[in-house]
Amino acid sequence: MSERKVLNKYYPPDFDPSKIPKLKLPKDRQYVVRLMAPFNMRCKTCGEYIYKGKKFNARKETVQNELYMGLPIFRFYIKCTRCLAEITFKTDPENTDYAMEHGATRNFQAEKLLEEEEKKIQLEREEEELNNPMKVLENRTRDSKMEMEVLENLQELKDLNQRQARVDFEGMLDKYKDMERRQKERELNEDERETKEMLDRALIKRLRDSDSEEETENAKDEGRKPTADKPTDILTTDGNAGSQGSSSSVVVKKQKLESWERSVGSLGGKGALGSLVVRKKPQAPDTQKGAGAAKPVSSTASASASNGQPAAASQSGSSLSLLGAYTDSDDTNSD
């Protein structure tokens, strides 16, 4: 393994380097190199965009009969990534750039155009100064004026930086924090005050509502009608009879009597319905019950006697007239 690391090789005493045959290679031979696209380009065959920095396995050759100040110019051959069309470009040592030859077009580059424009302006100015001395004086005056303006602007920037350097940022932050804290305290106090006012308004409203409910209940208790003692009181009593007085009750009675007479007939007269009712004859007193036994009477007569009506009216009237007399008697009692 040590033979590989030797630095000096053995040359025999009769070694003659001139006898070694020279390898003759063509001057325009090509080498395969790995490179990246030096600029953005677009293939003319398929329109594929090839961006700057894309890697290719390119063939490199030396351009014959073309030198720049003794520097050789190299040409590179690459293939489009889509249609495999051949694209060539070569070095441009004069502009320290690459020049497109064929197979693609170089995309627009504003920076390169700007540099070319600046170079063109500089060349024109130099040509004018060579032929016109007054133009040289004007350019110098303009340059000095521009330099003064630049110095003034630089001084303003320095003053501004010094003013900013004198600013106490820690004090500004402390003031801001203090102002923020006071703002939060003020907001909390306002929230508490508004909450207290809302609670007070709600309490006052609740008290007013309770007072109004009590007044309503008292008014209902005062205007509440008395309960009827009999089921038939609903025919003679009115919801507002107690508050209107005796005059309103009389009017209600007359209205009911008129409506009854229109629908059925007169309550006191003998109509066609009176012949359909059979009167019940009074029975003879029972001797077996003794002297203390009461005399039985008819149901209609007993009802009339209990209500204070005469017996003759009950005997002569019909059943409907007895019903009318019964309702009238209830009305008189309720009054």
Short mmCIF file of C-alpha atoms in Angstrom, two decimals:
data_model
loop_
_atom_site.label_atom_id
_atom_site.label_comp_id
_atom_site.label_asym_id
_atom_site.label_seq_id
_atom_site.Cartn_x
_atom_site.Cartn_y
_atom_site.Cartn_z
CA MET A 1 0.00 0.00 0.00
CA SER A 2 2.97 2.33 0.48
CA GLU A 3 3.77 2.35 -3.28
CA ARG A 4 0.81 4.53 -4.01
CA LYS A 5 1.96 7.33 -1.74
CA VAL A 6 5.42 7.94 -3.13
CA LEU A 7 6.31 11.42 -4.36
CA ASN A 8 9.45 10.59 -6.32
CA LYS A 9 9.52 8.00 -9.04
CA TYR A 10 12.51 6.16 -10.39
CA TYR A 11 13.94 7.31 -13.72
CA PRO A 12 16.57 5.11 -15.28
CA PRO A 13 19.94 6.63 -16.32
CA ASP A 14 19.20 6.27 -20.00
CA PHE A 15 15.82 8.09 -19.79
CA ASP A 16 15.25 10.54 -22.67
CA PRO A 17 12.10 12.68 -22.45
CA SER A 18 12.31 13.67 -26.09
CA LYS A 19 11.66 10.13 -27.12
CA ILE A 20 8.19 10.22 -25.46
CA PRO A 21 5.55 10.68 -28.19
CA LYS A 22 3.40 13.80 -27.87
CA LEU A 23 -0.39 13.45 -27.75
CA LYS A 24 -1.90 15.51 -30.54
CA LEU A 25 -5.43 16.68 -29.70
CA PRO A 26 -7.63 18.90 -31.88
CA LYS A 27 -7.84 22.52 -30.84
CA ASP A 28 -11.65 22.61 -31.12
CA ARG A 29 -12.17 19.56 -28.98
CA GLN A 30 -15.15 19.54 -26.59
CA TYR A 31 -15.43 18.73 -22.89
CA VAL A 32 -18.48 17.73 -20.88
CA VAL A 33 -18.97 20.06 -17.93
CA ARG A 34 -21.67 20.63 -15.35
CA LEU A 35 -22.99 24.21 -15.25
CA MET A 36 -26.01 26.33 -14.40
CA ALA A 37 -27.96 28.60 -16.73
CA PRO A 38 -26.38 32.08 -16.42
CA PHE A 39 -29.62 33.98 -17.19
CA ASN A 40 -33.32 33.50 -17.87
CA MET A 41 -34.09 32.33 -21.39
CA ARG A 42 -36.94 30.97 -23.49
CA CYS A 43 -36.65 28.23 -26.06
CA LYS A 44 -37.50 29.29 -29.62
CA THR A 45 -38.70 25.81 -30.58
CA CYS A 46 -41.26 24.99 -27.88
CA GLY A 47 -41.46 28.21 -25.85
CA GLU A 48 -40.27 26.58 -22.63
CA TYR A 49 -38.91 28.96 -19.98
CA ILE A 50 -35.47 28.10 -18.61
CA TYR A 51 -34.73 30.01 -15.45
CA LYS A 52 -31.41 31.22 -14.13
CA GLY A 53 -29.63 28.63 -11.99
CA LYS A 54 -31.04 25.52 -13.66
CA LYS A 55 -28.33 22.84 -13.95
CA PHE A 56 -27.29 21.21 -17.22
CA ASN A 57 -24.73 18.74 -18.51
CA ALA A 58 -23.19 20.99 -21.18
CA ARG A 59 -20.48 20.62 -23.80
CA LYS A 60 -17.74 23.21 -23.67
CA GLU A 61 -15.40 24.26 -26.48
CA THR A 62 -12.97 27.10 -27.21
CA VAL A 63 -14.04 29.58 -29.86
CA GLN A 64 -11.49 29.66 -32.66
CA ASN A 65 -9.97 32.94 -33.86
CA GLU A 66 -11.77 35.00 -31.23
CA LEU A 67 -9.93 36.57 -28.30
CA TYR A 68 -10.45 39.53 -25.99
CA MET A 69 -7.21 41.07 -24.77
CA GLY A 70 -5.59 37.63 -24.95
CA LEU A 71 -8.43 35.90 -23.09
CA PRO A 72 -10.06 32.94 -24.85
CA ILE A 73 -13.81 32.83 -25.32
CA PHE A 74 -15.71 29.64 -24.58
CA ARG A 75 -18.92 28.33 -26.09
CA PHE A 76 -21.44 26.11 -24.27
CA TYR A 77 -24.03 23.72 -25.71
CA ILE A 78 -27.12 22.76 -23.68
CA LYS A 79 -30.44 21.11 -24.54
CA CYS A 80 -33.96 22.31 -23.80
CA THR A 81 -35.60 20.42 -20.96
CA ARG A 82 -38.81 19.97 -22.94
CA CYS A 83 -38.04 19.54 -26.65
CA LEU A 84 -34.27 18.73 -26.41
CA ALA A 85 -33.46 21.48 -28.90
CA GLU A 86 -29.83 22.66 -28.81
CA ILE A 87 -29.15 26.05 -27.23
CA THR A 88 -25.75 27.75 -27.37
CA PHE A 89 -24.26 30.74 -25.58
CA LYS A 90 -20.69 31.99 -25.03
CA THR A 91 -18.74 34.07 -22.58
CA ASP A 92 -18.50 37.87 -22.89
CA PRO A 93 -15.39 39.02 -20.97
CA GLU A 94 -15.77 42.59 -22.22
CA ASN A 95 -19.04 43.02 -20.25
CA THR A 96 -18.29 40.30 -17.70
CA ASP A 97 -21.41 38.47 -18.83
CA TYR A 98 -22.68 35.79 -21.21
CA ALA A 99 -24.00 36.34 -24.74
CA MET A 100 -26.82 34.28 -26.26
CA GLU A 101 -26.02 32.85 -29.69
CA HIS A 102 -28.98 30.78 -30.99
CA GLY A 103 -31.73 28.35 -29.95
CA ALA A 104 -33.29 30.67 -27.33
CA THR A 105 -33.96 34.31 -26.51
CA ARG A 106 -32.78 36.06 -23.38
CA ASN A 107 -35.55 37.44 -21.17
CA PHE A 108 -35.87 41.14 -20.36
CA GLN A 109 -33.51 42.35 -17.64
CA ALA A 110 -34.02 45.90 -16.41
CA GLU A 111 -30.77 46.00 -14.46
CA LYS A 112 -28.69 45.25 -17.53
CA LEU A 113 -30.48 47.90 -19.57
CA LEU A 114 -29.94 50.44 -16.82
CA GLU A 115 -26.24 49.74 -16.71
CA GLU A 116 -25.97 50.06 -20.47
CA GLU A 117 -27.83 53.38 -20.35
CA GLU A 118 -25.50 54.72 -17.66
CA LYS A 119 -22.47 53.71 -19.67
CA LYS A 120 -23.88 55.41 -22.74
CA ILE A 121 -24.49 58.66 -20.86
CA GLN A 122 -20.98 58.57 -19.41
CA LEU A 123 -19.43 58.13 -22.86
CA GLU A 124 -21.44 61.02 -24.32
CA ARG A 125 -20.36 63.29 -21.48
CA GLU A 126 -16.71 62.45 -21.95
CA GLU A 127 -16.94 63.19 -25.67
CA GLU A 128 -18.55 66.60 -25.00
CA GLU A 129 -15.88 67.53 -22.44
CA LEU A 130 -13.11 66.73 -24.89
CA ASN A 131 -14.43 69.14 -27.54
CA ASN A 132 -15.99 71.89 -25.34
CA PRO A 133 -14.03 73.40 -22.39
CA MET A 134 -17.06 75.40 -21.20
CA LYS A 135 -19.00 72.19 -20.89
CA VAL A 136 -16.30 70.90 -18.57
CA LEU A 137 -16.74 73.98 -16.34
CA GLU A 138 -20.53 73.56 -16.30
CA ASN A 139 -20.27 69.88 -15.38
CA ARG A 140 -17.84 70.67 -12.56
CA THR A 141 -20.13 73.39 -11.19
CA ARG A 142 -23.10 71.00 -11.34
CA ASP A 143 -21.12 68.26 -9.65
CA SER A 144 -19.98 70.57 -6.83
CA LYS A 145 -23.55 71.76 -6.29
CA MET A 146 -24.78 68.19 -6.09
CA GLU A 147 -22.02 67.36 -3.64
CA MET A 148 -23.07 70.26 -1.40
CA GLU A 149 -26.69 69.09 -1.47
CA VAL A 150 -25.61 65.58 -0.60
CA LEU A 151 -23.53 66.88 2.31
CA GLU A 152 -26.48 68.95 3.61
CA ASN A 153 -28.76 65.93 3.44
CA LEU A 154 -26.18 63.84 5.23
CA GLN A 155 -25.89 66.48 7.97
CA GLU A 156 -29.66 66.52 8.42
CA LEU A 157 -29.65 62.77 8.78
CA LYS A 158 -26.90 62.98 11.39
CA ASP A 159 -28.84 65.61 13.38
CA LEU A 160 -31.95 63.48 13.22
CA ASN A 161 -30.05 60.47 14.49
CA GLN A 162 -28.60 62.50 17.34
CA ARG A 163 -32.07 63.73 18.35
CA GLN A 164 -33.33 60.18 18.32
CA ALA A 165 -30.33 59.09 20.35
CA ARG A 166 -31.19 61.65 23.06
CA VAL A 167 -34.72 60.34 23.40
CA ASP A 168 -35.37 58.46 26.64
CA PHE A 169 -37.17 55.37 25.42
CA GLU A 170 -37.44 53.89 28.92
CA GLY A 171 -39.19 57.03 30.15
CA MET A 172 -41.55 56.97 27.19
CA LEU A 173 -42.45 53.34 27.90
CA ASP A 174 -43.03 54.11 31.60
CA LYS A 175 -45.30 57.04 30.73
CA TYR A 176 -47.23 54.90 28.28
CA LYS A 177 -47.66 52.14 30.86
CA ASP A 178 -48.81 54.67 33.47
CA MET A 179 -51.29 56.21 31.04
CA GLU A 180 -52.60 52.75 30.12
CA ARG A 181 -53.02 51.86 33.80
CA ARG A 182 -54.98 55.06 34.49
CA GLN A 183 -57.14 54.38 31.46
CA LYS A 184 -57.96 50.88 32.74
CA GLU A 185 -58.81 52.22 36.22
CA ARG A 186 -61.09 54.86 34.71
CA GLU A 187 -62.84 52.23 32.60
CA LEU A 188 -63.32 50.00 35.65
CA ASN A 189 -64.78 52.88 37.66
CA GLU A 190 -67.16 53.75 34.83
CA ASP A 191 -68.26 50.13 34.55
CA GLU A 192 -68.91 49.92 38.30
CA ARG A 193 -70.88 53.17 38.23
CA GLU A 194 -72.99 52.03 35.30
CA THR A 195 -73.63 48.67 36.98
CA LYS A 196 -74.72 50.40 40.18
CA GLU A 197 -77.05 52.72 38.26
CA MET A 198 -78.59 49.78 36.43
CA LEU A 199 -79.17 47.92 39.71
CA ASP A 200 -80.76 51.01 41.27
CA ARG A 201 -83.06 51.47 38.28
CA ALA A 202 -84.02 47.79 38.39
CA LEU A 203 -84.78 48.03 42.15
CA ILE A 204 -86.93 51.17 41.71
CA LYS A 205 -88.80 49.53 38.84
CA ARG A 206 -89.40 46.42 40.94
CA LEU A 207 -90.76 48.50 43.81
CA ARG A 208 -93.06 50.37 41.44
CA ASP A 209 -94.29 47.14 39.94
CA SER A 210 -94.99 45.65 43.38
CA ASP A 211 -96.91 48.81 44.42
CA SER A 212 -98.97 48.72 41.23
CA GLU A 213 -99.71 45.02 41.76
CA GLU A 214 -100.90 45.69 45.30
CA GLU A 215 -103.14 48.52 44.10
CA THR A 216 -104.57 46.29 41.39
CA GLU A 217 -105.29 43.51 43.87
CA ASN A 218 -107.00 45.96 46.24
CA ALA A 219 -109.13 47.33 43.42
CA LYS A 220 -110.09 43.80 42.43
CA ASP A 221 -111.02 42.95 46.02
CA GLU A 222 -113.18 46.06 46.28
CA GLY A 223 -114.99 45.43 42.98
CA ARG A 224 -115.37 41.70 43.49
CA LYS A 225 -119.10 40.68 43.50
CA PRO A 226 -120.60 38.71 46.43
CA THR A 227 -121.08 34.98 45.97
CA ALA A 228 -124.57 33.80 45.06
CA ASP A 229 -126.40 31.85 47.75
CA LYS A 230 -128.63 30.09 45.23
CA PRO A 231 -127.95 28.56 41.81
CA THR A 232 -130.82 30.57 40.30
CA ASP A 233 -129.29 33.92 41.32
CA ILE A 234 -127.37 34.02 38.04
CA LEU A 235 -130.69 34.62 36.19
CA THR A 236 -131.49 37.73 38.15
CA THR A 237 -128.12 39.21 39.12
CA ASP A 238 -125.83 41.20 36.85
CA GLY A 239 -122.02 41.54 37.04
CA ASN A 240 -122.28 45.27 37.73
CA ALA A 241 -125.55 45.22 39.77
CA GLY A 242 -123.85 45.88 43.13
CA SER A 243 -122.05 48.98 41.85
CA GLN A 244 -124.90 50.46 39.76
CA GLY A 245 -127.55 50.43 42.52
CA SER A 246 -131.26 49.74 42.62
CA SER A 247 -132.08 51.73 39.46
CA SER A 248 -129.97 49.49 37.22
CA SER A 249 -131.52 46.31 38.74
CA VAL A 250 -135.04 47.57 37.97
CA VAL A 251 -134.06 48.26 34.35
CA VAL A 252 -132.62 44.76 34.01
CA LYS A 253 -135.81 43.23 35.39
CA LYS A 254 -137.99 45.09 32.92
CA GLN A 255 -135.81 44.06 29.99
CA LYS A 256 -135.95 40.40 30.99
CA LEU A 257 -139.73 40.55 31.46
CA GLU A 258 -140.28 42.15 28.04
CA SER A 259 -138.11 39.58 26.28
CA TRP A 260 -139.96 36.77 28.04
CA GLU A 261 -143.38 38.13 27.05
CA ARG A 262 -142.31 38.48 23.42
CA SER A 263 -141.08 34.91 23.23
CA VAL A 264 -143.69 33.08 25.37
CA GLY A 265 -146.49 35.43 26.33
CA SER A 266 -147.85 37.23 29.35
CA LEU A 267 -146.87 35.73 32.68
CA GLY A 268 -150.17 36.58 34.46
CA GLY A 269 -152.74 35.85 31.74
CA LYS A 270 -154.33 32.55 30.86
CA GLY A 271 -152.98 31.46 27.55
CA ALA A 272 -153.29 28.36 25.42
CA LEU A 273 -150.70 26.60 27.53
CA GLY A 274 -152.76 27.00 30.70
CA SER A 275 -155.30 24.34 29.59
CA LEU A 276 -152.52 21.77 29.22
CA VAL A 277 -151.57 21.91 32.91
CA VAL A 278 -153.67 19.79 35.31
CA ARG A 279 -154.11 21.24 38.73
CA LYS A 280 -153.43 19.05 41.70
CA LYS A 281 -156.36 18.84 44.12
CA PRO A 282 -155.66 19.27 47.80
CA GLN A 283 -155.90 16.06 49.83
CA ALA A 284 -158.11 15.57 52.90
CA PRO A 285 -156.42 15.74 56.27
CA ASP A 286 -155.27 12.43 57.69
CA THR A 287 -157.08 11.56 60.93
CA GLN A 288 -154.59 8.90 61.93
CA LYS A 289 -151.76 11.41 62.38
CA GLY A 290 -153.56 13.36 65.06
CA ALA A 291 -154.30 16.94 65.67
CA GLY A 292 -150.65 18.03 65.58
CA ALA A 293 -150.13 16.90 61.96
CA ALA A 294 -149.81 19.63 59.37
CA LYS A 295 -152.05 19.83 56.29
CA PRO A 296 -150.24 18.84 53.11
CA VAL A 297 -150.28 21.25 50.27
CA SER A 298 -149.10 21.10 46.71
CA SER A 299 -145.50 21.72 45.81
CA THR A 300 -146.34 24.82 43.86
CA ALA A 301 -148.44 26.21 46.69
CA SER A 302 -145.70 25.55 49.25
CA ALA A 303 -143.11 27.25 47.02
CA SER A 304 -145.40 30.24 46.61
CA ALA A 305 -146.10 30.39 50.35
CA SER A 306 -142.39 30.21 51.18
CA ASN A 307 -141.69 33.07 48.79
CA GLY A 308 -144.53 35.22 50.14
CA GLN A 309 -146.84 34.90 47.08
CA PRO A 310 -150.66 34.36 47.44
CA ALA A 311 -152.08 30.94 46.82
CA ALA A 312 -154.72 32.17 44.38
CA ALA A 313 -152.05 33.29 41.91
CA SER A 314 -150.44 29.87 41.98
CA GLN A 315 -153.74 28.09 41.41
CA SER A 316 -154.90 30.25 38.51
CA GLY A 317 -151.57 30.53 36.65
CA SER A 318 -149.93 28.00 34.39
CA SER A 319 -146.60 26.29 34.97
CA LEU A 320 -144.80 28.93 32.92
CA SER A 321 -146.49 31.70 34.87
CA LEU A 322 -145.44 30.01 38.08
CA LEU A 323 -141.82 29.98 36.79
CA GLY A 324 -142.07 33.69 36.03
CA ALA A 325 -143.49 34.39 39.46
CA TYR A 326 -140.64 32.37 40.98
CA THR A 327 -137.99 34.42 39.18
CA ASP A 328 -139.71 37.67 40.15
CA SER A 329 -139.78 36.58 43.75
CA ASP A 330 -136.02 35.85 43.61
CA ASP A 331 -135.35 39.30 42.18
CA THR A 332 -137.31 40.95 44.93
CA ASN A 333 -135.44 38.98 47.56
CA SER A 334 -132.04 39.84 46.03
CA ASP A 335 -132.99 43.50 46.01
#
